Amino acid sequence: MKRIAIVAAVLAAVLAGCKSSSTTPKELNLFAWSEYVPQGVIDGFTKETGIKVNYETYASNEEMLAKLVSGAQAYDLIQPSEYTIEALVKENRLQPIDAAKVPNLKNIDPKLRGLAHDPNDKYSVPWMVGTVGIVVNTEKVTDPVKGFKDVFQEKYKGRIVVLDDPREIVSWALATDGKGPNDVTPETLAAVTPILKQWLPLVKVYDSDSPKTALLNGDVDLGVVWSGEAALLYNENPKFQYILPAEGAHQFIDSLAIPVDAPNPEAALLFLNYILRPDVSKLISADFPYTNPNLEARKLLSPEELKNPASYPPGDPKLEGFRDIGDSAVQIDKLITDLKAQG
Ligand code: N2P
């Protein structure tokens, strides 16, 4: 009897061992924006956990969504902006995050929790916050630039880089027409079409991955870019000035989220907790100086980092966020594709 009990206990232990080793994640499939996740952070995570990270990149929310929905590849973590989280939640494409397994969530700025796109903080963990604004090479452009109207002028034709992002571009034209970024209807799109027809032929480079490059190379002298790109330009040379557009500026909150069909959700939770560590989050800020939502990490940043006007805009500028606009997003894509094709 005793022997049987011992054999049973050993068997149970072996089975438990098998079970735990089969559920220990070996890899993490991360689908995130380009120029946003430092290789050092990925390597540090692998070193600490033994989990290999497959990092695939995208350059717009819409590109990410198309790939995710196609089902061609399964991801454990994606990095949507707030309006895309809102859309994914509506479609039941995200799984709830077990907060008990992510204790470092306590480091996140409470002002960034409980927002409209995820009212109960169930599905998303802020990665970085940023704005979209204007960069001017002040050695080349001496006239004052305060808003979009000052950028898109005939005299700057062929000297402008902009994000390759239809939702962004249309929001700039809407702002110029006195509308908010979410006032998207067939009527408002028709109203901004002449503005866009005038603007797009002035653009030399469309680049969402690294719009700083064309400015650094001197290929262009003005840009409408992500704030983190502007911050890197400013660090390179303060002749690159960042301006929040007078007509209205857009703030984005990019977060990590776990798709409902993620093959390794446990690895995703480990990664979330890892990147929320202040010492790790500080490394993200060093490479990609957006506004860090991690208050404990911010305490570790240098005065220079915190004084960069693109990363941490002075004053209390009025910023508006994008909301999910449903099928109108398709109209926006079509409008910009058509206008680009017209040259
Ligand atoms: C990082 C892109 C910034 C994300 N390269 C904009 N939502």
Short mmCIF file of C-alpha atoms and ligand atoms in Angstrom, two decimals:
data_model
loop_
_atom_site.label_atom_id
_atom_site.label_comp_id
_atom_site.label_asym_id
_atom_site.label_seq_id
_atom_site.Cartn_x
_atom_site.Cartn_y
_atom_site.Cartn_z
CA MET A 1 0.00 0.00 0.00
CA LYS A 2 2.78 2.34 0.99
CA ARG A 3 4.63 1.53 -2.23
CA ILE A 4 1.57 2.25 -4.30
CA ALA A 5 1.21 5.59 -2.56
CA ILE A 6 4.83 6.45 -3.28
CA VAL A 7 4.49 5.41 -6.94
CA ALA A 8 1.32 7.51 -7.20
CA ALA A 9 3.03 10.49 -5.61
CA VAL A 10 6.00 10.19 -7.97
CA LEU A 11 3.67 9.86 -10.94
CA ALA A 12 1.70 12.90 -9.85
CA ALA A 13 4.90 14.89 -9.47
CA VAL A 14 6.10 13.82 -12.92
CA LEU A 15 2.75 14.73 -14.45
CA ALA A 16 2.74 18.08 -12.70
CA GLY A 17 6.26 18.65 -13.98
CA CYS A 18 5.20 17.82 -17.53
CA LYS A 19 2.22 20.10 -17.22
CA SER A 20 4.20 23.05 -15.97
CA SER A 21 6.96 22.62 -18.55
CA SER A 22 4.41 22.40 -21.34
CA THR A 23 2.77 25.65 -20.21
CA THR A 24 6.03 27.53 -19.66
CA PRO A 25 6.08 29.85 -22.63
CA LYS A 26 9.09 29.56 -24.93
CA GLU A 27 8.35 32.48 -27.17
CA LEU A 28 6.49 35.72 -27.48
CA ASN A 29 5.10 37.05 -30.74
CA LEU A 30 5.20 40.82 -30.50
CA PHE A 31 3.58 42.90 -33.24
CA ALA A 32 4.45 46.53 -32.58
CA TRP A 33 5.18 49.87 -34.22
CA SER A 34 8.57 50.25 -35.86
CA GLU A 35 11.09 52.46 -34.04
CA TYR A 36 9.34 51.92 -30.71
CA VAL A 37 10.76 48.88 -28.88
CA PRO A 38 14.49 48.97 -28.13
CA GLN A 39 16.40 45.80 -29.03
CA GLY A 40 18.12 46.05 -25.63
CA VAL A 41 14.76 45.73 -23.87
CA ILE A 42 13.86 42.66 -25.91
CA ASP A 43 17.27 41.10 -25.23
CA GLY A 44 17.00 41.88 -21.51
CA PHE A 45 13.61 40.13 -21.35
CA THR A 46 14.95 37.05 -23.12
CA LYS A 47 17.99 36.93 -20.86
CA GLU A 48 15.84 37.10 -17.77
CA THR A 49 13.03 34.73 -18.79
CA GLY A 50 14.48 32.53 -21.52
CA ILE A 51 11.54 33.56 -23.72
CA LYS A 52 12.48 34.31 -27.31
CA VAL A 53 10.78 37.38 -28.75
CA ASN A 54 9.69 37.49 -32.37
CA TYR A 55 9.28 41.22 -33.06
CA GLU A 56 7.37 42.11 -36.18
CA THR A 57 6.73 45.77 -36.98
CA TYR A 58 4.06 47.94 -38.56
CA ALA A 59 3.76 51.62 -39.37
CA SER A 60 0.06 52.29 -38.82
CA ASN A 61 -2.86 51.03 -36.78
CA GLU A 62 -4.65 50.16 -39.98
CA GLU A 63 -1.76 48.01 -41.22
CA MET A 64 -1.71 46.16 -37.89
CA LEU A 65 -5.48 45.62 -37.92
CA ALA A 66 -5.49 44.24 -41.45
CA LYS A 67 -2.79 41.72 -40.58
CA LEU A 68 -4.39 40.75 -37.27
CA VAL A 69 -7.83 40.26 -38.79
CA SER A 70 -6.41 38.24 -41.70
CA GLY A 71 -5.39 35.60 -39.14
CA ALA A 72 -2.25 34.87 -41.19
CA GLN A 73 -0.18 35.02 -38.03
CA ALA A 74 -1.06 34.76 -34.34
CA TYR A 75 0.30 37.44 -32.00
CA ASP A 76 0.71 37.51 -28.22
CA LEU A 77 1.00 41.27 -27.92
CA ILE A 78 -0.03 44.09 -30.18
CA GLN A 79 0.46 47.82 -29.69
CA PRO A 80 -2.61 49.73 -30.88
CA SER A 81 -3.41 53.40 -30.33
CA GLU A 82 -6.46 54.24 -28.24
CA TYR A 83 -8.98 54.43 -31.12
CA THR A 84 -7.90 51.03 -32.36
CA ILE A 85 -8.19 49.52 -28.89
CA GLU A 86 -11.73 50.86 -28.82
CA ALA A 87 -12.49 49.13 -32.13
CA LEU A 88 -10.82 45.85 -31.09
CA VAL A 89 -12.75 45.74 -27.81
CA LYS A 90 -16.04 46.25 -29.68
CA GLU A 91 -15.17 43.28 -31.88
CA ASN A 92 -14.15 41.09 -28.91
CA ARG A 93 -10.65 40.69 -30.27
CA LEU A 94 -8.77 41.37 -27.02
CA GLN A 95 -8.50 39.28 -23.89
CA PRO A 96 -8.70 40.73 -20.38
CA ILE A 97 -5.35 41.36 -18.72
CA ASP A 98 -4.92 39.62 -15.38
CA ALA A 99 -3.76 42.63 -13.34
CA ALA A 100 -2.66 40.37 -10.46
CA LYS A 101 0.09 39.08 -12.77
CA VAL A 102 1.24 42.59 -13.66
CA PRO A 103 2.02 44.21 -10.30
CA ASN A 104 4.08 46.95 -11.96
CA LEU A 105 0.86 48.41 -13.32
CA LYS A 106 0.97 50.52 -10.18
CA ASN A 107 3.67 52.63 -11.86
CA ILE A 108 1.35 53.98 -14.56
CA ASP A 109 0.16 57.58 -14.29
CA PRO A 110 -3.39 57.35 -12.86
CA LYS A 111 -4.42 60.10 -15.31
CA LEU A 112 -3.95 57.55 -18.08
CA ARG A 113 -6.19 54.94 -16.54
CA GLY A 114 -9.96 54.63 -16.86
CA LEU A 115 -10.08 56.48 -20.19
CA ALA A 116 -12.86 56.19 -22.76
CA HIS A 117 -11.15 53.53 -24.92
CA ASP A 118 -10.76 51.15 -21.95
CA PRO A 119 -12.90 52.49 -19.10
CA ASN A 120 -12.10 49.65 -16.70
CA ASP A 121 -8.46 49.19 -17.71
CA LYS A 122 -9.31 45.67 -18.66
CA TYR A 123 -7.59 45.32 -22.00
CA SER A 124 -4.68 47.72 -22.37
CA VAL A 125 -1.46 48.86 -20.75
CA PRO A 126 -0.07 52.25 -21.82
CA TRP A 127 3.27 52.03 -23.61
CA MET A 128 3.97 55.64 -24.62
CA VAL A 129 1.95 58.78 -25.08
CA GLY A 130 2.72 61.35 -27.72
CA THR A 131 1.52 64.10 -29.96
CA VAL A 132 1.68 64.81 -33.65
CA GLY A 133 3.20 68.15 -34.47
CA ILE A 134 5.29 70.25 -36.79
CA VAL A 135 9.07 70.19 -37.00
CA VAL A 136 10.89 73.06 -38.63
CA ASN A 137 14.55 73.26 -39.53
CA THR A 138 14.93 76.85 -38.35
CA GLU A 139 18.19 77.29 -40.22
CA LYS A 140 16.32 76.83 -43.48
CA VAL A 141 12.87 78.18 -42.64
CA THR A 142 12.92 81.60 -41.04
CA ASP A 143 9.27 82.66 -41.45
CA PRO A 144 7.19 81.86 -38.35
CA VAL A 145 5.39 78.52 -38.46
CA LYS A 146 2.53 78.14 -36.02
CA GLY A 147 0.12 75.76 -37.67
CA PHE A 148 -0.66 73.48 -40.61
CA LYS A 149 -1.57 76.48 -42.79
CA ASP A 150 1.98 77.78 -42.41
CA VAL A 151 3.50 74.44 -43.40
CA PHE A 152 1.44 73.64 -46.48
CA GLN A 153 2.39 76.64 -48.58
CA GLU A 154 3.43 76.70 -52.22
CA LYS A 155 6.85 78.13 -51.28
CA TYR A 156 7.63 74.93 -49.33
CA LYS A 157 6.73 72.58 -52.18
CA GLY A 158 9.11 69.61 -52.20
CA ARG A 159 10.48 70.49 -48.76
CA ILE A 160 7.95 68.68 -46.55
CA VAL A 161 7.86 65.21 -44.95
CA VAL A 162 4.61 63.92 -43.43
CA LEU A 163 3.43 60.75 -41.77
CA ASP A 164 2.15 58.17 -44.21
CA ASP A 165 -1.09 57.86 -42.28
CA PRO A 166 -4.45 58.77 -43.82
CA ARG A 167 -6.27 59.18 -40.50
CA GLU A 168 -3.57 61.61 -39.36
CA ILE A 169 -3.44 63.61 -42.57
CA VAL A 170 -7.21 64.00 -42.72
CA SER A 171 -7.30 65.12 -39.07
CA TRP A 172 -4.92 68.00 -39.93
CA ALA A 173 -7.18 69.15 -42.75
CA LEU A 174 -10.23 68.83 -40.47
CA ALA A 175 -8.50 70.98 -37.84
CA THR A 176 -7.74 73.59 -40.49
CA ASP A 177 -11.45 73.57 -41.35
CA GLY A 178 -12.37 74.10 -37.67
CA LYS A 179 -13.40 70.46 -37.07
CA GLY A 180 -12.23 67.90 -34.53
CA PRO A 181 -10.41 64.71 -35.56
CA ASN A 182 -13.52 62.63 -34.95
CA ASP A 183 -15.92 64.79 -36.98
CA VAL A 184 -15.72 62.40 -39.88
CA THR A 185 -18.80 62.31 -42.09
CA PRO A 186 -19.22 62.28 -45.88
CA GLU A 187 -19.91 66.03 -45.60
CA THR A 188 -16.81 66.93 -43.56
CA LEU A 189 -14.66 64.74 -45.83
CA ALA A 190 -16.07 66.52 -48.89
CA ALA A 191 -15.34 69.86 -47.22
CA VAL A 192 -11.66 69.04 -46.60
CA THR A 193 -11.02 67.43 -49.98
CA PRO A 194 -10.01 70.76 -51.62
CA ILE A 195 -7.60 71.43 -48.74
CA LEU A 196 -5.99 68.02 -49.18
CA LYS A 197 -5.83 68.51 -52.96
CA GLN A 198 -3.80 71.60 -52.35
CA TRP A 199 -1.56 70.05 -49.66
CA LEU A 200 -0.59 66.63 -50.96
CA PRO A 201 1.28 67.79 -54.09
CA LEU A 202 3.53 69.87 -51.81
CA VAL A 203 4.74 66.79 -49.91
CA LYS A 204 8.10 65.31 -50.85
CA VAL A 205 8.27 62.32 -48.48
CA TYR A 206 5.62 60.17 -46.80
CA ASP A 207 7.22 58.27 -43.94
CA SER A 208 5.67 56.95 -40.74
CA ASP A 209 8.62 54.74 -39.76
CA SER A 210 11.37 57.33 -39.51
CA PRO A 211 10.26 60.77 -40.68
CA LYS A 212 13.27 62.27 -38.88
CA THR A 213 15.58 60.82 -41.52
CA ALA A 214 14.54 63.14 -44.36
CA LEU A 215 14.91 66.14 -42.03
CA LEU A 216 18.31 65.02 -40.75
CA ASN A 217 19.58 64.40 -44.28
CA GLY A 218 18.46 67.85 -45.32
CA ASP A 219 16.11 66.36 -47.96
CA VAL A 220 13.28 68.41 -46.46
CA ASP A 221 13.00 71.38 -44.09
CA LEU A 222 9.57 70.92 -42.54
CA GLY A 223 7.63 67.95 -41.28
CA VAL A 224 4.48 66.80 -39.57
CA VAL A 225 5.70 63.93 -37.42
CA TRP A 226 5.34 61.90 -34.20
CA SER A 227 6.63 63.79 -31.14
CA GLY A 228 9.26 61.16 -30.33
CA GLU A 229 10.81 61.64 -33.77
CA ALA A 230 10.84 65.39 -33.16
CA ALA A 231 12.47 64.85 -29.77
CA LEU A 232 15.29 62.85 -31.38
CA LEU A 233 15.80 65.61 -33.95
CA TYR A 234 15.97 68.22 -31.18
CA ASN A 235 18.56 66.12 -29.34
CA GLU A 236 20.57 65.93 -32.54
CA ASN A 237 20.38 69.67 -33.10
CA PRO A 238 18.12 72.27 -31.45
CA LYS A 239 17.70 73.96 -34.84
CA PHE A 240 14.87 71.42 -35.23
CA GLN A 241 12.01 73.06 -33.39
CA TYR A 242 8.77 71.30 -32.47
CA ILE A 243 5.47 73.16 -32.68
CA LEU A 244 2.06 71.94 -31.62
CA PRO A 245 -0.24 73.07 -34.45
CA ALA A 246 -2.32 76.15 -33.62
CA GLU A 247 -5.38 74.66 -35.34
CA GLY A 248 -5.46 71.77 -32.85
CA ALA A 249 -3.07 69.00 -31.89
CA HIS A 250 -3.61 65.28 -31.61
CA GLN A 251 -2.49 63.20 -28.64
CA PHE A 252 -2.15 59.45 -28.98
CA ILE A 253 -1.95 56.83 -26.26
CA ASP A 254 -0.30 53.69 -27.59
CA SER A 255 -0.82 50.63 -25.42
CA LEU A 256 0.01 46.97 -25.35
CA ALA A 257 -2.88 44.51 -25.60
CA ILE A 258 -3.27 40.72 -25.83
CA PRO A 259 -5.31 39.37 -28.75
CA VAL A 260 -8.02 36.90 -27.83
CA ASP A 261 -6.29 34.08 -29.73
CA ALA A 262 -2.76 34.75 -28.43
CA PRO A 263 -0.84 31.45 -28.29
CA ASN A 264 1.33 32.57 -25.34
CA PRO A 265 -0.70 34.88 -23.08
CA GLU A 266 1.48 34.02 -20.07
CA ALA A 267 4.55 35.27 -21.92
CA ALA A 268 2.62 38.43 -22.77
CA LEU A 269 1.88 39.07 -19.10
CA LEU A 270 5.53 38.54 -18.18
CA PHE A 271 6.56 41.02 -20.87
CA LEU A 272 4.01 43.59 -19.65
CA ASN A 273 5.34 43.41 -16.13
CA TYR A 274 8.93 43.58 -17.40
CA ILE A 275 8.49 46.72 -19.49
CA LEU A 276 6.71 48.43 -16.60
CA ARG A 277 9.79 48.12 -14.42
CA PRO A 278 11.18 51.65 -13.96
CA ASP A 279 14.73 50.65 -14.95
CA VAL A 280 13.46 49.01 -18.14
CA SER A 281 10.98 51.74 -18.99
CA LYS A 282 13.79 54.28 -18.68
CA LEU A 283 15.59 52.47 -21.52
CA ILE A 284 12.53 52.82 -23.73
CA SER A 285 12.52 56.59 -23.11
CA ALA A 286 16.22 56.79 -23.90
CA ASP A 287 15.77 55.35 -27.39
CA PHE A 288 12.26 56.59 -28.13
CA PRO A 289 11.65 59.81 -26.21
CA TYR A 290 7.89 60.01 -26.24
CA THR A 291 5.98 60.97 -23.06
CA ASN A 292 6.61 58.13 -20.65
CA PRO A 293 3.37 57.15 -18.84
CA ASN A 294 5.35 55.34 -16.13
CA LEU A 295 5.70 57.78 -13.23
CA GLU A 296 8.35 55.72 -11.45
CA ALA A 297 10.42 55.59 -14.64
CA ARG A 298 10.07 59.35 -15.09
CA LYS A 299 11.80 59.81 -11.76
CA LEU A 300 14.86 58.15 -13.33
CA LEU A 301 14.99 60.40 -16.40
CA SER A 302 17.59 63.16 -16.64
CA PRO A 303 16.62 66.84 -16.47
CA GLU A 304 17.58 67.06 -20.19
CA GLU A 305 15.16 64.29 -21.10
CA LEU A 306 12.37 65.91 -19.11
CA LYS A 307 13.11 69.31 -20.65
CA ASN A 308 12.85 68.12 -24.24
CA PRO A 309 9.87 70.18 -25.47
CA ALA A 310 8.69 67.48 -27.88
CA SER A 311 8.66 64.74 -25.23
CA TYR A 312 7.16 66.82 -22.44
CA PRO A 313 5.34 69.82 -23.97
CA PRO A 314 5.52 72.85 -21.68
CA GLY A 315 2.31 74.43 -20.40
CA ASP A 316 -0.96 72.61 -20.61
CA PRO A 317 -1.69 72.42 -24.34
CA LYS A 318 -5.17 71.44 -25.46
CA LEU A 319 -4.90 68.05 -27.08
CA GLU A 320 -7.54 65.85 -28.60
CA GLY A 321 -7.57 62.08 -28.99
CA PHE A 322 -8.89 59.91 -31.81
CA ARG A 323 -12.00 57.78 -31.30
CA ASP A 324 -13.10 54.76 -33.25
CA ILE A 325 -15.01 56.07 -36.29
CA GLY A 326 -16.12 52.67 -37.59
CA ASP A 327 -16.51 52.29 -41.35
CA SER A 328 -15.63 55.94 -42.01
CA ALA A 329 -11.99 54.84 -41.67
CA VAL A 330 -12.36 53.08 -45.02
CA GLN A 331 -13.56 56.34 -46.63
CA ILE A 332 -10.52 58.15 -45.24
CA ASP A 333 -8.13 55.56 -46.66
CA LYS A 334 -9.82 55.72 -50.03
CA LEU A 335 -9.79 59.51 -50.12
CA ILE A 336 -6.05 59.73 -49.45
CA THR A 337 -5.19 56.86 -51.80
CA ASP A 338 -7.16 58.54 -54.60
CA LEU A 339 -5.63 61.95 -53.98
CA LYS A 340 -2.10 60.54 -53.87
CA ALA A 341 -2.75 58.76 -57.17
CA GLN A 342 -3.78 62.08 -58.74
CA GLY A 343 -0.28 63.27 -57.87
C1 N2P B 1 6.74 54.96 -33.33
C2 N2P B 1 5.45 55.41 -33.84
C3 N2P B 1 4.68 56.25 -32.92
C4 N2P B 1 3.34 55.74 -32.81
N1 N2P B 1 7.61 54.80 -34.40
C5 N2P B 1 2.28 56.65 -33.14
N2 N2P B 1 1.03 56.21 -32.66
#
